[in-house]
Amino acid sequence: METRTFDNVASLAYFAPELGLIAAVLLLVVWDLASPARLKIAGLVVISLAALAWSGGMGAYFLAKDAGPHELFHGLLAFDRFSNLFRVIFAFVTGAIVLFSVPPRGPGVAPELRRDQGEFFTLILVLSLGMNLMAASRHLLLIYLSLELVSVMSFVLAGFKINDARSSEGALKYVIFGGVASGIMLYGMSWIFGITASMHLGECAARIAALTAQQGKVPEVVFVGTACMLAGFGYKISAAPFHMWTPDVYEGAPTPVTAFLSVGPKAAGFAVLVRFFSDALGAGSASPAVATPWPVLAGCLAMATMTIGNLSALGQENVKRMLAYSSIAHAGYMLLGFSVFSDAGVAAIAFYIVTYCFMNLGAFMVVMAVAEQSGGDETLSAFRGLGRRAPLVAAAMVVFLVSLTGLPPTAGFVGKFYLFSALLTAGGAWRWVLAIVGVVNSVISLFYYARVLRAMYLEKGERTEPVAVRPLLGATTCALAVPTLLLGVYWGPVYDFVASSLSMLR
Amino acid sequence: MPLAALLLLPFLGSVLTALLPTRARSELAACAGFVSAGAAVWVISLFPRVRDGGVIRETISWVPSLGLDLVLRLDGFAWMFAVLITVIGALVCLYARYYMSPEDPVARLYAFLLAFMGAMLGVVLSGNLVQLVVFWELTSLVSFLLIGYWHHRVDAQRGARMALTVTGAGGLALLGGVLLLGHIVGSYELDVALASGDRVRAHPLYPAALVLILLGALTKSAQFPFHFWLPRAMAAPTPVSAYLHSATMVKAGVFLLARLWPVLSGTELWFWIVSGAGMTTLLLGAYIAMFQHDLKRVLAYSTISHLGLITLLFGLNSSLAAVAGVFHIMNHATFKASLFMAAGVVDHETGTRDIRRLNGLIRSMPRTGALALVASGAMAGVPLLNGFLSKEMFFAETMFFSAHPSVEVMLPVVATIAAIFAVVYSLRFGYDIFFGPPSTDLPRQPEEAPRWMRTPIELLVLSCLIVGVAPTISIGPSLAAAARPVVGGTLPEYSLAIWHGFNPPFVMSLVAIAGGVLGYLWLRKHQEQGRLQDAPFVGRLNARRLFESALLGLTRLSRRVLRLAGTRRLQTQMFTIIAVALLLALLAARGVPLEWGDRDRLPASPAFVLLWVIGAVCAVGAAVMAKFHRLIAITLMGGAGLVTCLTFMWFSAPDLALTQIVVEIITTILLLLGLRWLPMRIEGISRPVTARDRMRRGRDLLLAIGAGSGLAALSYAMLTRPAPHSISPFFLSRALPEGGGANVVNVMLVDFRAFDTLGEITVLGAVALTVYALLRRFRPPPESIEQPHQQRAFPADVVTDLVKPRTAEDAARGYMMVPAVIARLLLPVSVLVAAHFLLRGHNEPGGGFVAGLVVAIAMLMQYMVSGALWLEARARLRPVRWIAVGLLLGAITGLGALAVGYPFLTTHTAHVRLPLVGEVHLPSATFFDLGVFAVVVGATLLTLTALAHQSLRAHRRPTQSPASSTSEGTS
């Protein structure tokens, strides 16, 4: 089907998933105000899940129908397989988080999320909307706006534990850091706009290609503009040196929010990063005669990110903080695939994102389940003897951690396998260095993940009574562990589906 | 699908045993044993199909897109391994039934053992390299659980983690190597890889692939310098050791060496790495084994040494040596498994494994003793036992190996020395514990082991004997079948005879046995006198210590990185990110030199320069004072803002200046209101300034100056160029003819872009309501709700009236008296000014927005000087209504246009003649502007008075003294 550009009204049909989310946001506000207290949370969850099912379902429907590619709203938004794939991913992640955020019932627990449920779910849905927009933006301003939408929601969510000093501190740092990073990104955008006289990615691409052909190399201004934009993207995916907000925010925020931030906005950041590079810079299709600085730049980012992430995670006693650092490292692994600038690399990233959703969400979920039962203790000591106190949850945690390490037979192994194989197939000495650093990093990560394993199975905790994990949390955790394991054994269809869904508007 | 079923069987068994109750020991053992025995029978029955180089293949579609299939492949070599795995597995299951004590949760043990068996079968049956790595890592994971089975023991925890770390890391390296190999070959199929050895060896990536794959193999097989994890893993229960550390786990490494022998061997690099590691391990392992006192540690180090021997054989690049290697794999598996089991029996019956305490056990357990003696004879290489045969082959290989002369001499010497050591530790194992005067101080009275616990040992020792006595009949066909795929199809000439004549290898054997006996006597004499308790010379060369110090180093590095890159201090974070931005900008400046444009410039007048100097001083002052005195900082910021307004005026932008100044004022008020709730100053920040602080501040200053001047230069460069693609000419040319107004900005707001404005004022109203709602919940910290100290007491010089003494309340009022009068006087003037701005807005600077802000400011001043109670007692302000009215006005104006047939919000300009006033220019947009005005007034008042109201709420608290509730000054 040929690419068509729709005007505002005609676009709405293709914008239906987001419209559904917006409607749900409004509905949530009304429900929060008007509902009876007894039904309140159930209603909130149902509305949120319905909207997400609508959004993800529509994305899947578009994918199945092979709709598009089209340009929506006069070219502001792309409607292609790529954006639809991410619609599905984001809907899934957000749905998991919604389930994750259902507060425990009954007396005795001092839940951080019991208050302001309505606001909480509303913010989460708005964040989901922002992520959808991020993955679809084809216009510099819209990239900025959607990024800010996601950021601002994240700031609020990060500071949601209003009486917790750590939460407030994290949120405040997040705001300031995010503001500066966005500023630098805008600065970079202005450079790109300055040299291409357009904010539409497609037009930028044409102009940059013309300039590149004329000069025989990528103009320096483009390089600098892009590098500055990387500050904004890098902050979103928490790549070094823009990762510094991550540990504080992740540790301080409520655990569901942490899980969300470590998966959703990060995936969205990668989506926008990939789109910007392949769309505006034509990084994937550059002729080999023109030496581009992108592989080296992205490679440096990747190496720094995973090394810093892993080494920092090594000494952490707080499991949540450790996972925060390790999620930095995982961004580094994904950047490895990015540095190849090939379809295989992008497919590897997308597949890794899928696997990462399962394993990282799951790991955080276990942390939350454990912390709930140990009076908010998230350190290693709370995990001691978990293998006997909660066998099923502990077994799920083993699956998640093994997968995060990248060992078979789990999804993480397959994800890493694709990343490394994309890297090595591309060849070249530089890729070699990257691959070796990647492997060394995986080894380091094995070490700190194994500490949790050891605590769970080999050490004895102070308490030995069985842990009563909430059925909802337990069920969701197992539901995440099964695909983590399954994808490690039989991933063919999923990978094919992901890899075939990466065609985007250029 | 015989192979798939074979592979699935142990895993199914594992699940089954895990489900059985953990107390049902016999049932569990039977279940596990029958599963393994069934698998063993199954494998053995496949022998005819692989006997003559046949290969059984099964392909299950796995990841078609990547060309990855689940390939199961059984050739002679894999068959041999499968037999070892299943047969010894079955024996171990039987043995474990009697070894494990009733308290141990045996269900888990059997489940893990069977899972391990499945993983190991997966490794040997893999016909696909990636799949092999998958099962390889699986063995590491399961072995972690098996070694850490007795999780309450610290040594088990440490050993398990070390084993997992080392072998898991090796597995990751192997993955890299396999990917590379697949890349070179173009397929991950084992068959394809095996067929393209020449291409692989000639490829430039061969060294990298080789090193990575060898890292995987050598870590798994505990080869130097990775051997240290194996002795640590002895904390596992003995059945686990007998299984993992004789026949399976550690053999996976040499399995890989043999499997890829046709592909990778034959080069110098292969020779030096593989045989170098093998030789070092052979010697070192045997040497350390001599000095161990723990039975299992002796066996662990001897295993290391024997694995070194096998590795060395594969490293020699000769097919004959490879056959010897395969043979030794089989022999070692049988005698070492029986030895581990025997050691377990001794431990089980006596309660100790210390060789120094165990003596003369032959009397209390004659059968076990005899079995252990035969097995240790095989380990030592005594004739008529299987160990002798493969050792002879090894000696022959070292003898006839042709390489550099020094190597040629060294190899046989090293082999002989290692063999001497082997005899010594075999004697220590066998002779020391079973002969001599019986020990009396054992924890338990030793007696013969149960019948069925001995059976596995008997079977294994029996096979050692049969192979040793009649090798050609018993093992010949299997060995041929197993060795053929390893050497690439054509077997070299070899003879399995016991007697080859009086040749150099036999001499070496004799020397080894004689030297070993002498060495043993010598060592025992010294050890009885308390010397040589530990292996001399290699104490420093402790790889475990290396591993631990490497970990320690890693932890230190981690801490350093954390300090460097993981700072929690915002200041450092900001520094980094701004420094990076500056760096990037400088890079840009390198590519595109910064050039000033050629737009006409205005001459700089001294007054303007002075103005900007004042503005800059104010800005810098605000930055400096921000930390020390917020009020001053805000005032100075106001100064900088004022200079901005004046600059706008200077460049003939009165409307901009007007807007700027009211926004400036309203922002300052907002800040002042907010200031009320902040603590006066942060205590404890005034510590003495060190040189380090000065350095840091200097650094920050430099960065700030750099970034600031860079931005200034960029702005200058931009401003000196003509602005491209401006849409201002469009509006400039059409404002008057089409919008009917001379103030272009206002025409845009209320006419051209009126729809946007309507949206914006709606948002403004919503925001105001939200802020109001949020602030209703705002509870200021208790320390900031006290009265300001100026309002609490009189100044010293105020005279009080004796008749009517003044209270603190009066102080507050009196304090604000003069400003209050001025503010009240200003109110009507402000409203008048606002009306003026509003009415002339369409043509002159002004408009609804500015007018609204002016009114809001005037009202807020009343709040500030008189307090909310005073004001609200006199004026009924209803900000929410203001907002509503404004929005309605805007909407109605728009709809009015619709009603007369024009598009929404079209402006009509009417000219009305009024008495006295004259002609009035009255566009319909004025009503719209009026709406804007009302919304701005309402929203601003609502937002800011919400803050002000906090003082009311705070003071109304019952804990407060009633006196303070009447005066409501802020800031």
PDB file of N, CA, C and O in Angstrom, chain B residues 27 115 286 301 327 386 433 536 562 578 581 645 717 818 830 874:
ATOM      1  N   GLU B  27      11.464 -44.972  47.171  1.00  0.00           N
ATOM      2  CA  GLU B  27      10.689 -44.758  45.961  1.00  0.00           C
ATOM      3  C   GLU B  27      11.394 -43.757  45.049  1.00  0.00           C
ATOM      4  O   GLU B  27      11.459 -43.948  43.833  1.00  0.00           O
ATOM      5  N   ALA B 115      17.943 -33.749  36.314  1.00  0.00           N
ATOM      6  CA  ALA B 115      18.005 -32.562  35.447  1.00  0.00           C
ATOM      7  C   ALA B 115      19.419 -32.407  34.909  1.00  0.00           C
ATOM      8  O   ALA B 115      19.639 -32.074  33.735  1.00  0.00           O
ATOM      9  N   ALA B 286      48.715 -33.132  40.114  1.00  0.00           N
ATOM     10  CA  ALA B 286      49.280 -34.310  40.761  1.00  0.00           C
ATOM     11  C   ALA B 286      50.141 -33.899  41.949  1.00  0.00           C
ATOM     12  O   ALA B 286      50.110 -34.536  43.011  1.00  0.00           O
ATOM     13  N   TYR B 301      42.024 -33.116  43.282  1.00  0.00           N
ATOM     14  CA  TYR B 301      43.251 -32.689  42.590  1.00  0.00           C
ATOM     15  C   TYR B 301      43.714 -33.738  41.604  1.00  0.00           C
ATOM     16  O   TYR B 301      44.261 -33.414  40.547  1.00  0.00           O
ATOM     17  N   PHE B 327      40.201 -42.716  25.057  1.00  0.00           N
ATOM     18  CA  PHE B 327      40.302 -43.911  25.895  1.00  0.00           C
ATOM     19  C   PHE B 327      40.429 -43.517  27.373  1.00  0.00           C
ATOM     20  O   PHE B 327      39.776 -44.085  28.251  1.00  0.00           O
ATOM     21  N   ASN B 386      42.658 -50.766  33.833  1.00  0.00           N
ATOM     22  CA  ASN B 386      42.432 -49.957  32.631  1.00  0.00           C
ATOM     23  C   ASN B 386      43.307 -48.703  32.592  1.00  0.00           C
ATOM     24  O   ASN B 386      43.735 -48.263  31.538  1.00  0.00           O
ATOM     25  N   ILE B 433      44.988 -45.412  54.295  1.00  0.00           N
ATOM     26  CA  ILE B 433      43.779 -45.518  55.100  1.00  0.00           C
ATOM     27  C   ILE B 433      43.399 -46.957  55.381  1.00  0.00           C
ATOM     28  O   ILE B 433      42.695 -47.235  56.331  1.00  0.00           O
ATOM     29  N   PRO B 536      54.715 -27.712  49.220  1.00  0.00           N
ATOM     30  CA  PRO B 536      55.684 -26.625  49.165  1.00  0.00           C
ATOM     31  C   PRO B 536      55.737 -26.002  47.773  1.00  0.00           C
ATOM     32  O   PRO B 536      55.299 -26.616  46.803  1.00  0.00           O
ATOM     33  N   LEU B 562      31.545   3.702  41.160  1.00  0.00           N
ATOM     34  CA  LEU B 562      30.354   4.240  41.794  1.00  0.00           C
ATOM     35  C   LEU B 562      30.594   5.661  42.271  1.00  0.00           C
ATOM     36  O   LEU B 562      29.755   6.539  42.132  1.00  0.00           O
ATOM     37  N   ILE B 578      26.445  19.391  31.801  1.00  0.00           N
ATOM     38  CA  ILE B 578      26.724  20.660  31.120  1.00  0.00           C
ATOM     39  C   ILE B 578      28.093  20.607  30.459  1.00  0.00           C
ATOM     40  O   ILE B 578      28.287  21.098  29.339  1.00  0.00           O
ATOM     41  N   ALA B 581      27.718  18.864  27.244  1.00  0.00           N
ATOM     42  CA  ALA B 581      27.088  19.723  26.236  1.00  0.00           C
ATOM     43  C   ALA B 581      28.091  20.732  25.683  1.00  0.00           C
ATOM     44  O   ALA B 581      28.170  20.976  24.476  1.00  0.00           O
ATOM     45  N   CYS B 645      13.105  44.393  30.400  1.00  0.00           N
ATOM     46  CA  CYS B 645      12.005  45.235  29.932  1.00  0.00           C
ATOM     47  C   CYS B 645      12.528  46.478  29.243  1.00  0.00           C
ATOM     48  O   CYS B 645      12.080  46.855  28.151  1.00  0.00           O
ATOM     49  N   ALA B 717      25.669  35.333  17.083  1.00  0.00           N
ATOM     50  CA  ALA B 717      25.802  34.892  15.694  1.00  0.00           C
ATOM     51  C   ALA B 717      24.436  34.759  15.032  1.00  0.00           C
ATOM     52  O   ALA B 717      24.265  35.085  13.859  1.00  0.00           O
ATOM     53  N   VAL B 818       1.879  52.063  56.611  1.00  0.00           N
ATOM     54  CA  VAL B 818       2.189  52.961  55.496  1.00  0.00           C
ATOM     55  C   VAL B 818       2.049  52.261  54.149  1.00  0.00           C
ATOM     56  O   VAL B 818       1.349  52.761  53.264  1.00  0.00           O
ATOM     57  N   SER B 830      -4.876  51.661  39.481  1.00  0.00           N
ATOM     58  CA  SER B 830      -4.530  50.464  38.723  1.00  0.00           C
ATOM     59  C   SER B 830      -5.694  50.005  37.870  1.00  0.00           C
ATOM     60  O   SER B 830      -5.524  49.635  36.698  1.00  0.00           O
ATOM     61  N   ARG B 874     -14.082  43.055  53.122  1.00  0.00           N
ATOM     62  CA  ARG B 874     -14.526  44.286  52.446  1.00  0.00           C
ATOM     63  C   ARG B 874     -14.855  44.074  50.975  1.00  0.00           C
ATOM     64  O   ARG B 874     -15.671  44.787  50.413  1.00  0.00           O
TER      65      ARG B 874
END
